[in-house]
Every structure is written in structure tokens, then in C-alpha cells.
Amino acid sequence: MPYLDPRNIDPNSCRRWVPRTLPAEVREFGFYPDIDLLKPGDLVLVRNLNGNWTHRLIERFQKKLGYHERDFMWHHAAVYLGVDGKICEADLDGVRYGSLDRYSTGNHFIRIRRAPNLSDNQRWQIAVKSLVELNKGYSVEHLWELLRLAQFKLGRAPTKRVKPPKAARICSELYEDAFCKVTAETLSNPDDGEITPACLSRTDKLEDVSTNWLLIS
């Protein structure tokens, strides 16, 4: 499972990169994901090494859902948009247009996954369909539904119990929904219909992409 670890970087293996501008904290860290290796529609998984209570809660209920540590360790998911490190993601303030800058300060694991055998047009469609959801609210209610599923099992609830309302999104559902619209395939857990960062880490419909750090000059 290849992913970028900010604690274990060999500068001699990194290609030098001269960007136009970057946030001060990213320049201070000195490294950035090699975005030339990424494609539009890629899945970006993130783990915050200084996780707060929300991250610990997500990790806990993903563990209770039965996932292995290599999967339940991931707290967040985003869609890579194919341009200059830009991403679309759903966070507590809703669906927004963002950047890998936020996760390139030395405090996050970054993992890239990709659906094989898609055309370039399909990859761009996944990116665009995620952007259609901009400014929709974050589904806190869906998080509680997942927590109840993890805590009490609910008899392995049917799919309809863990589907968030279409007026709102959580991070992993944002990616899965765009992917499903383009490919007519689902990425959700077939046992209970949940879709979490752990589920996106586990699915064999996506493959890990080998990535590296760029040395900022």
C-alpha cells in the first residue's frame, strides 16, 4: 500500500520543483506531492497525524465496522481535479473547492487511488461531477447513522439506512457518487451499503498509484 509519509522522505529521490506561490507552511515543510503522477478523478485519501476528536471518532467507527487497520486509518477522502493540485472535498463546512496544499504541511499521510481502464474523458467526468456538488451541506446526520451502524450493528442494516440525503454530502460519498454516475458501478460496502474512507481504501475496484514527493525550490 504505497502512500506519502512526511516523516520518511529521502530528498535525494525527489525531483526539484519551482512553483509560483505556495502557503508559507507548505514552503516551510519543503515538499509537495508529485502532481504530474496524478490524473483527474483520482481518489485522494488522507490521514491526519495530529488527529482531533473527529478523526478519532471516524477511526473508531470504521474499526467497529470490521475494517483492518490499513483501511480504518484513513480519515478523509477527496477528488483530484487534474489541475495544479486542486481537489473537491466535503468537510464540515460543506462541499468545497480546495487544494493539496492543505495536506502538504508535514502533518498528513497522502494516498492516491485510481480506477483502472477508464478513459481520460471518464476521469474528467468524475472530477466535473464532484464539482457539481459545490456548496452542498455536510451530512452530520449521516455520520451519526454510520456510528449507530458501527456501534449496534443494526442487524447489518440494508443499504437504504446508510444513504445520506442528496442535499448533503460526506467526503467518501462525494467521490462514490461521482464515480457511480460515470461508471454505473458502486463502491459502497456490499454488506450494508455504507461508504466510508475505509471502504474506499478497501475496495478492489480502485488501485493504488505509486507517488513521490517533490522537493520545493
PDB file of C-alpha atoms in Angstrom:
ATOM      1  CA  MET A   1       0.000   0.000   0.000  1.00  0.00           C
ATOM      2  CA  PRO A   2       2.077   2.959  -1.204  1.00  0.00           C
ATOM      3  CA  TYR A   3       1.372   6.347   0.321  1.00  0.00           C
ATOM      4  CA  LEU A   4       3.267   9.553   1.029  1.00  0.00           C
ATOM      5  CA  ASP A   5       4.691   9.670   4.563  1.00  0.00           C
ATOM      6  CA  PRO A   6       6.024  13.110   5.594  1.00  0.00           C
ATOM      7  CA  ARG A   7       8.154  11.521   8.334  1.00  0.00           C
ATOM      8  CA  ASN A   8      10.143   9.374   5.911  1.00  0.00           C
ATOM      9  CA  ILE A   9      11.424  11.390   2.949  1.00  0.00           C
ATOM     10  CA  ASP A  10      14.687  10.924   1.066  1.00  0.00           C
ATOM     11  CA  PRO A  11      15.396  14.320  -0.532  1.00  0.00           C
ATOM     12  CA  ASN A  12      17.858  12.670  -2.938  1.00  0.00           C
ATOM     13  CA  SER A  13      14.996  10.702  -4.509  1.00  0.00           C
ATOM     14  CA  CYS A  14      12.816  13.777  -5.023  1.00  0.00           C
ATOM     15  CA  ARG A  15      12.572  15.780  -8.208  1.00  0.00           C
ATOM     16  CA  ARG A  16      13.102  19.511  -7.738  1.00  0.00           C
ATOM     17  CA  TRP A  17      10.077  21.720  -8.291  1.00  0.00           C
ATOM     18  CA  VAL A  18       9.847  25.502  -8.623  1.00  0.00           C
ATOM     19  CA  PRO A  19       6.211  26.550  -8.034  1.00  0.00           C
ATOM     20  CA  ARG A  20       4.837  30.052  -8.440  1.00  0.00           C
ATOM     21  CA  THR A  21       3.366  30.570  -4.954  1.00  0.00           C
ATOM     22  CA  LEU A  22       2.589  28.299  -2.010  1.00  0.00           C
ATOM     23  CA  PRO A  23       1.334  28.849   1.547  1.00  0.00           C
ATOM     24  CA  ALA A  24       4.144  29.635   3.957  1.00  0.00           C
ATOM     25  CA  GLU A  25       3.604  26.432   5.966  1.00  0.00           C
ATOM     26  CA  VAL A  26       3.949  24.303   2.803  1.00  0.00           C
ATOM     27  CA  ARG A  27       7.221  26.041   1.853  1.00  0.00           C
ATOM     28  CA  GLU A  28       8.453  25.532   5.413  1.00  0.00           C
ATOM     29  CA  PHE A  29       7.774  21.793   5.126  1.00  0.00           C
ATOM     30  CA  GLY A  30       9.662  21.831   1.823  1.00  0.00           C
ATOM     31  CA  PHE A  31       7.935  19.015  -0.070  1.00  0.00           C
ATOM     32  CA  TYR A  32       4.817  18.569  -2.190  1.00  0.00           C
ATOM     33  CA  PRO A  33       3.098  15.552  -3.822  1.00  0.00           C
ATOM     34  CA  ASP A  34       4.273  14.962  -7.403  1.00  0.00           C
ATOM     35  CA  ILE A  35       1.082  16.091  -9.128  1.00  0.00           C
ATOM     36  CA  ASP A  36       2.455  15.097 -12.549  1.00  0.00           C
ATOM     37  CA  LEU A  37       1.750  11.492 -11.486  1.00  0.00           C
ATOM     38  CA  LEU A  38      -1.917  12.204 -10.759  1.00  0.00           C
ATOM     39  CA  LYS A  39      -4.926  12.120 -13.078  1.00  0.00           C
ATOM     40  CA  PRO A  40      -8.312  13.843 -12.888  1.00  0.00           C
ATOM     41  CA  GLY A  41     -10.833  11.766 -10.991  1.00  0.00           C
ATOM     42  CA  ASP A  42      -8.205  10.155  -8.760  1.00  0.00           C
ATOM     43  CA  LEU A  43      -9.221   9.438  -5.182  1.00  0.00           C
ATOM     44  CA  VAL A  44      -7.154  11.204  -2.523  1.00  0.00           C
ATOM     45  CA  LEU A  45      -7.161   9.558   0.925  1.00  0.00           C
ATOM     46  CA  VAL A  46      -5.762  11.462   3.889  1.00  0.00           C
ATOM     47  CA  ARG A  47      -4.766  10.657   7.461  1.00  0.00           C
ATOM     48  CA  ASN A  48      -4.063  13.492   9.875  1.00  0.00           C
ATOM     49  CA  LEU A  49      -1.095  12.551  12.069  1.00  0.00           C
ATOM     50  CA  ASN A  50      -2.269  15.038  14.693  1.00  0.00           C
ATOM     51  CA  GLY A  51      -5.842  13.809  14.598  1.00  0.00           C
ATOM     52  CA  ASN A  52      -8.528  15.563  16.623  1.00  0.00           C
ATOM     53  CA  TRP A  53     -11.627  14.055  18.245  1.00  0.00           C
ATOM     54  CA  THR A  54     -13.444  13.923  14.894  1.00  0.00           C
ATOM     55  CA  HIS A  55     -10.640  11.904  13.307  1.00  0.00           C
ATOM     56  CA  ARG A  56     -10.539   9.572  16.306  1.00  0.00           C
ATOM     57  CA  LEU A  57     -14.301   9.096  16.080  1.00  0.00           C
ATOM     58  CA  ILE A  58     -14.127   8.260  12.365  1.00  0.00           C
ATOM     59  CA  GLU A  59     -11.285   5.812  13.002  1.00  0.00           C
ATOM     60  CA  ARG A  60     -13.211   4.208  15.850  1.00  0.00           C
ATOM     61  CA  PHE A  61     -16.424   3.557  13.956  1.00  0.00           C
ATOM     62  CA  GLN A  62     -14.553   2.351  10.867  1.00  0.00           C
ATOM     63  CA  LYS A  63     -12.722  -0.110  13.098  1.00  0.00           C
ATOM     64  CA  LYS A  64     -16.035  -1.226  14.624  1.00  0.00           C
ATOM     65  CA  LEU A  65     -17.416  -1.763  11.122  1.00  0.00           C
ATOM     66  CA  GLY A  66     -14.787  -4.501  10.839  1.00  0.00           C
ATOM     67  CA  TYR A  67     -12.080  -2.911   8.700  1.00  0.00           C
ATOM     68  CA  HIS A  68      -8.375  -3.712   9.014  1.00  0.00           C
ATOM     69  CA  GLU A  69      -6.050  -1.013  10.376  1.00  0.00           C
ATOM     70  CA  ARG A  70      -4.631  -0.379   6.880  1.00  0.00           C
ATOM     71  CA  ASP A  71      -8.144   0.745   5.921  1.00  0.00           C
ATOM     72  CA  PHE A  72      -9.659   2.269   9.070  1.00  0.00           C
ATOM     73  CA  MET A  73      -6.603   4.545   9.481  1.00  0.00           C
ATOM     74  CA  TRP A  74      -7.853   6.884   6.699  1.00  0.00           C
ATOM     75  CA  HIS A  75      -9.938   9.812   7.929  1.00  0.00           C
ATOM     76  CA  HIS A  76     -10.787  11.773   4.792  1.00  0.00           C
ATOM     77  CA  ALA A  77     -11.352  11.432   1.043  1.00  0.00           C
ATOM     78  CA  ALA A  78     -11.257  13.958  -1.814  1.00  0.00           C
ATOM     79  CA  VAL A  79     -11.486  14.035  -5.609  1.00  0.00           C
ATOM     80  CA  TYR A  80      -8.436  15.209  -7.560  1.00  0.00           C
ATOM     81  CA  LEU A  81      -9.475  17.679 -10.253  1.00  0.00           C
ATOM     82  CA  GLY A  82      -6.500  17.240 -12.576  1.00  0.00           C
ATOM     83  CA  VAL A  83      -5.144  20.802 -12.392  1.00  0.00           C
ATOM     84  CA  ASP A  84      -2.410  22.305 -10.188  1.00  0.00           C
ATOM     85  CA  GLY A  85      -3.088  20.182  -7.107  1.00  0.00           C
ATOM     86  CA  LYS A  86      -6.744  21.225  -6.905  1.00  0.00           C
ATOM     87  CA  ILE A  87      -9.305  18.971  -5.227  1.00  0.00           C
ATOM     88  CA  CYS A  88     -13.012  18.851  -4.461  1.00  0.00           C
ATOM     89  CA  GLU A  89     -13.879  17.698  -0.958  1.00  0.00           C
ATOM     90  CA  ALA A  90     -16.688  17.605   1.572  1.00  0.00           C
ATOM     91  CA  ASP A  91     -15.800  18.827   5.032  1.00  0.00           C
ATOM     92  CA  LEU A  92     -17.790  20.118   7.993  1.00  0.00           C
ATOM     93  CA  ASP A  93     -18.374  23.422   6.185  1.00  0.00           C
ATOM     94  CA  GLY A  94     -19.793  21.626   3.121  1.00  0.00           C
ATOM     95  CA  VAL A  95     -18.569  20.654  -0.334  1.00  0.00           C
ATOM     96  CA  ARG A  96     -15.766  22.959  -1.425  1.00  0.00           C
ATOM     97  CA  TYR A  97     -13.043  23.596  -3.978  1.00  0.00           C
ATOM     98  CA  GLY A  98      -9.672  23.097  -2.307  1.00  0.00           C
ATOM     99  CA  SER A  99      -6.040  22.180  -2.772  1.00  0.00           C
ATOM    100  CA  LEU A 100      -3.490  19.565  -1.774  1.00  0.00           C
ATOM    101  CA  ASP A 101      -1.699  22.491  -0.114  1.00  0.00           C
ATOM    102  CA  ARG A 102      -3.850  21.819   2.958  1.00  0.00           C
ATOM    103  CA  TYR A 103      -2.377  18.333   3.333  1.00  0.00           C
ATOM    104  CA  SER A 104       1.216  19.184   2.360  1.00  0.00           C
ATOM    105  CA  THR A 105       2.470  20.679   5.618  1.00  0.00           C
ATOM    106  CA  GLY A 106       4.142  17.577   7.044  1.00  0.00           C
ATOM    107  CA  ASN A 107       1.147  16.511   9.132  1.00  0.00           C
ATOM    108  CA  HIS A 108      -0.648  14.061   6.815  1.00  0.00           C
ATOM    109  CA  PHE A 109      -0.308  10.738   5.083  1.00  0.00           C
ATOM    110  CA  ILE A 110      -1.499  11.084   1.488  1.00  0.00           C
ATOM    111  CA  ARG A 111      -2.615   8.115  -0.593  1.00  0.00           C
ATOM    112  CA  ILE A 112      -3.785   8.138  -4.212  1.00  0.00           C
ATOM    113  CA  ARG A 113      -6.133   5.512  -5.670  1.00  0.00           C
ATOM    114  CA  ARG A 114      -7.427   5.196  -9.216  1.00  0.00           C
ATOM    115  CA  ALA A 115      -9.966   3.169 -11.164  1.00  0.00           C
ATOM    116  CA  PRO A 116      -8.135   1.229 -13.904  1.00  0.00           C
ATOM    117  CA  ASN A 117      -9.314   1.061 -17.507  1.00  0.00           C
ATOM    118  CA  LEU A 118     -11.228   4.344 -17.505  1.00  0.00           C
ATOM    119  CA  SER A 119     -10.874   6.683 -20.467  1.00  0.00           C
ATOM    120  CA  ASP A 120      -9.463  10.183 -19.984  1.00  0.00           C
ATOM    121  CA  ASN A 121     -12.947  11.504 -20.696  1.00  0.00           C
ATOM    122  CA  GLN A 122     -14.432   9.400 -17.882  1.00  0.00           C
ATOM    123  CA  ARG A 123     -11.760  10.607 -15.459  1.00  0.00           C
ATOM    124  CA  TRP A 124     -12.552  14.236 -16.264  1.00  0.00           C
ATOM    125  CA  GLN A 125     -16.250  13.480 -15.843  1.00  0.00           C
ATOM    126  CA  ILE A 126     -15.664  12.184 -12.297  1.00  0.00           C
ATOM    127  CA  ALA A 127     -13.852  15.429 -11.478  1.00  0.00           C
ATOM    128  CA  VAL A 128     -16.576  17.610 -13.003  1.00  0.00           C
ATOM    129  CA  LYS A 129     -19.465  15.702 -11.396  1.00  0.00           C
ATOM    130  CA  SER A 130     -17.895  16.200  -7.976  1.00  0.00           C
ATOM    131  CA  LEU A 131     -17.764  19.959  -8.626  1.00  0.00           C
ATOM    132  CA  VAL A 132     -21.491  19.969  -9.381  1.00  0.00           C
ATOM    133  CA  GLU A 133     -21.993  19.364  -5.641  1.00  0.00           C
ATOM    134  CA  LEU A 134     -20.176  22.565  -4.572  1.00  0.00           C
ATOM    135  CA  ASN A 135     -21.700  24.367  -1.581  1.00  0.00           C
ATOM    136  CA  LYS A 136     -23.951  21.476  -0.581  1.00  0.00           C
ATOM    137  CA  GLY A 137     -24.007  20.936   3.148  1.00  0.00           C
ATOM    138  CA  TYR A 138     -22.134  18.291   5.109  1.00  0.00           C
ATOM    139  CA  SER A 139     -24.299  15.394   6.276  1.00  0.00           C
ATOM    140  CA  VAL A 140     -23.669  15.226  10.013  1.00  0.00           C
ATOM    141  CA  GLU A 141     -26.807  13.078  10.335  1.00  0.00           C
ATOM    142  CA  HIS A 142     -25.201  10.503   8.046  1.00  0.00           C
ATOM    143  CA  LEU A 143     -22.157  10.334  10.322  1.00  0.00           C
ATOM    144  CA  TRP A 144     -24.432   9.506  13.254  1.00  0.00           C
ATOM    145  CA  GLU A 145     -26.159   6.849  11.147  1.00  0.00           C
ATOM    146  CA  LEU A 146     -22.772   5.256  10.436  1.00  0.00           C
ATOM    147  CA  LEU A 147     -21.858   5.485  14.116  1.00  0.00           C
ATOM    148  CA  ARG A 148     -25.050   3.657  15.104  1.00  0.00           C
ATOM    149  CA  LEU A 149     -24.351   1.029  12.477  1.00  0.00           C
ATOM    150  CA  ALA A 150     -20.828   0.544  13.819  1.00  0.00           C
ATOM    151  CA  GLN A 151     -21.846   0.571  17.489  1.00  0.00           C
ATOM    152  CA  PHE A 152     -25.010  -1.525  17.404  1.00  0.00           C
ATOM    153  CA  LYS A 153     -24.679  -3.338  14.044  1.00  0.00           C
ATOM    154  CA  LEU A 154     -28.430  -2.882  13.463  1.00  0.00           C
ATOM    155  CA  GLY A 155     -28.595  -6.380  12.054  1.00  0.00           C
ATOM    156  CA  ARG A 156     -26.249  -5.322   9.222  1.00  0.00           C
ATOM    157  CA  ALA A 157     -28.609  -2.622   8.010  1.00  0.00           C
ATOM    158  CA  PRO A 158     -29.912  -2.588   4.459  1.00  0.00           C
ATOM    159  CA  THR A 159     -28.448  -0.099   2.006  1.00  0.00           C
ATOM    160  CA  LYS A 160     -31.258   2.423   2.352  1.00  0.00           C
ATOM    161  CA  ARG A 161     -30.451   3.038   6.031  1.00  0.00           C
ATOM    162  CA  VAL A 162     -26.973   4.439   5.355  1.00  0.00           C
ATOM    163  CA  LYS A 163     -27.646   6.559   2.275  1.00  0.00           C
ATOM    164  CA  PRO A 164     -27.210  10.275   3.078  1.00  0.00           C
ATOM    165  CA  PRO A 165     -29.777  12.790   1.838  1.00  0.00           C
ATOM    166  CA  LYS A 166     -28.960  14.091  -1.631  1.00  0.00           C
ATOM    167  CA  ALA A 167     -28.964  17.677  -0.328  1.00  0.00           C
ATOM    168  CA  ALA A 168     -25.839  16.889   1.694  1.00  0.00           C
ATOM    169  CA  ARG A 169     -22.567  15.009   1.295  1.00  0.00           C
ATOM    170  CA  ILE A 170     -19.822  13.384   3.327  1.00  0.00           C
ATOM    171  CA  CYS A 171     -16.306  13.121   1.910  1.00  0.00           C
ATOM    172  CA  SER A 172     -16.367   9.485   0.795  1.00  0.00           C
ATOM    173  CA  GLU A 173     -19.917   9.680  -0.561  1.00  0.00           C
ATOM    174  CA  LEU A 174     -18.916  12.678  -2.715  1.00  0.00           C
ATOM    175  CA  TYR A 175     -16.334  10.526  -4.520  1.00  0.00           C
ATOM    176  CA  GLU A 176     -18.510   7.423  -4.750  1.00  0.00           C
ATOM    177  CA  ASP A 177     -21.468   9.335  -6.115  1.00  0.00           C
ATOM    178  CA  ALA A 178     -19.398  10.948  -8.916  1.00  0.00           C
ATOM    179  CA  PHE A 179     -17.770   7.584  -9.693  1.00  0.00           C
ATOM    180  CA  CYS A 180     -21.149   5.821  -9.865  1.00  0.00           C
ATOM    181  CA  LYS A 181     -22.662   8.450 -12.185  1.00  0.00           C
ATOM    182  CA  VAL A 182     -19.809   7.965 -14.661  1.00  0.00           C
ATOM    183  CA  THR A 183     -19.246   4.188 -14.472  1.00  0.00           C
ATOM    184  CA  ALA A 184     -22.664   2.885 -13.311  1.00  0.00           C
ATOM    185  CA  GLU A 185     -20.721   0.941 -10.639  1.00  0.00           C
ATOM    186  CA  THR A 186     -20.924   1.382  -6.890  1.00  0.00           C
ATOM    187  CA  LEU A 187     -18.009   1.390  -4.447  1.00  0.00           C
ATOM    188  CA  SER A 188     -20.064   1.001  -1.266  1.00  0.00           C
ATOM    189  CA  ASN A 189     -19.746  -1.930   1.107  1.00  0.00           C
ATOM    190  CA  PRO A 190     -21.949  -4.750  -0.284  1.00  0.00           C
ATOM    191  CA  ASP A 191     -22.742  -5.999   3.243  1.00  0.00           C
ATOM    192  CA  ASP A 192     -24.535  -2.893   4.499  1.00  0.00           C
ATOM    193  CA  GLY A 193     -24.291  -0.186   1.855  1.00  0.00           C
ATOM    194  CA  GLU A 194     -22.026   2.140   3.852  1.00  0.00           C
ATOM    195  CA  ILE A 195     -19.419   4.235   2.092  1.00  0.00           C
ATOM    196  CA  THR A 196     -16.539   5.486   4.247  1.00  0.00           C
ATOM    197  CA  PRO A 197     -12.857   6.339   3.654  1.00  0.00           C
ATOM    198  CA  ALA A 198     -12.112   2.815   4.934  1.00  0.00           C
ATOM    199  CA  CYS A 199     -14.446   1.353   2.313  1.00  0.00           C
ATOM    200  CA  LEU A 200     -12.677   3.343  -0.446  1.00  0.00           C
ATOM    201  CA  SER A 201      -9.349   2.120   0.919  1.00  0.00           C
ATOM    202  CA  ARG A 202     -10.536  -1.496   0.866  1.00  0.00           C
ATOM    203  CA  THR A 203     -12.350  -1.742  -2.479  1.00  0.00           C
ATOM    204  CA  ASP A 204     -10.637  -3.737  -5.214  1.00  0.00           C
ATOM    205  CA  LYS A 205     -12.303  -1.564  -7.862  1.00  0.00           C
ATOM    206  CA  LEU A 206      -9.583   1.019  -7.234  1.00  0.00           C
ATOM    207  CA  GLU A 207      -5.813   0.557  -7.438  1.00  0.00           C
ATOM    208  CA  ASP A 208      -3.067   2.344  -5.524  1.00  0.00           C
ATOM    209  CA  VAL A 209      -0.961   4.804  -7.508  1.00  0.00           C
ATOM    210  CA  SER A 210       2.780   4.995  -6.824  1.00  0.00           C
ATOM    211  CA  THR A 211       3.591   8.568  -5.881  1.00  0.00           C
ATOM    212  CA  ASN A 212       6.574  10.563  -4.692  1.00  0.00           C
ATOM    213  CA  TRP A 213       7.414  13.889  -3.108  1.00  0.00           C
ATOM    214  CA  LEU A 214       8.653  16.920  -4.993  1.00  0.00           C
ATOM    215  CA  LEU A 215      11.450  18.971  -3.371  1.00  0.00           C
ATOM    216  CA  ILE A 216      10.304  22.590  -3.346  1.00  0.00           C
ATOM    217  CA  SER A 217      12.929  25.036  -4.598  1.00  0.00           C
TER     218      SER A 217
END
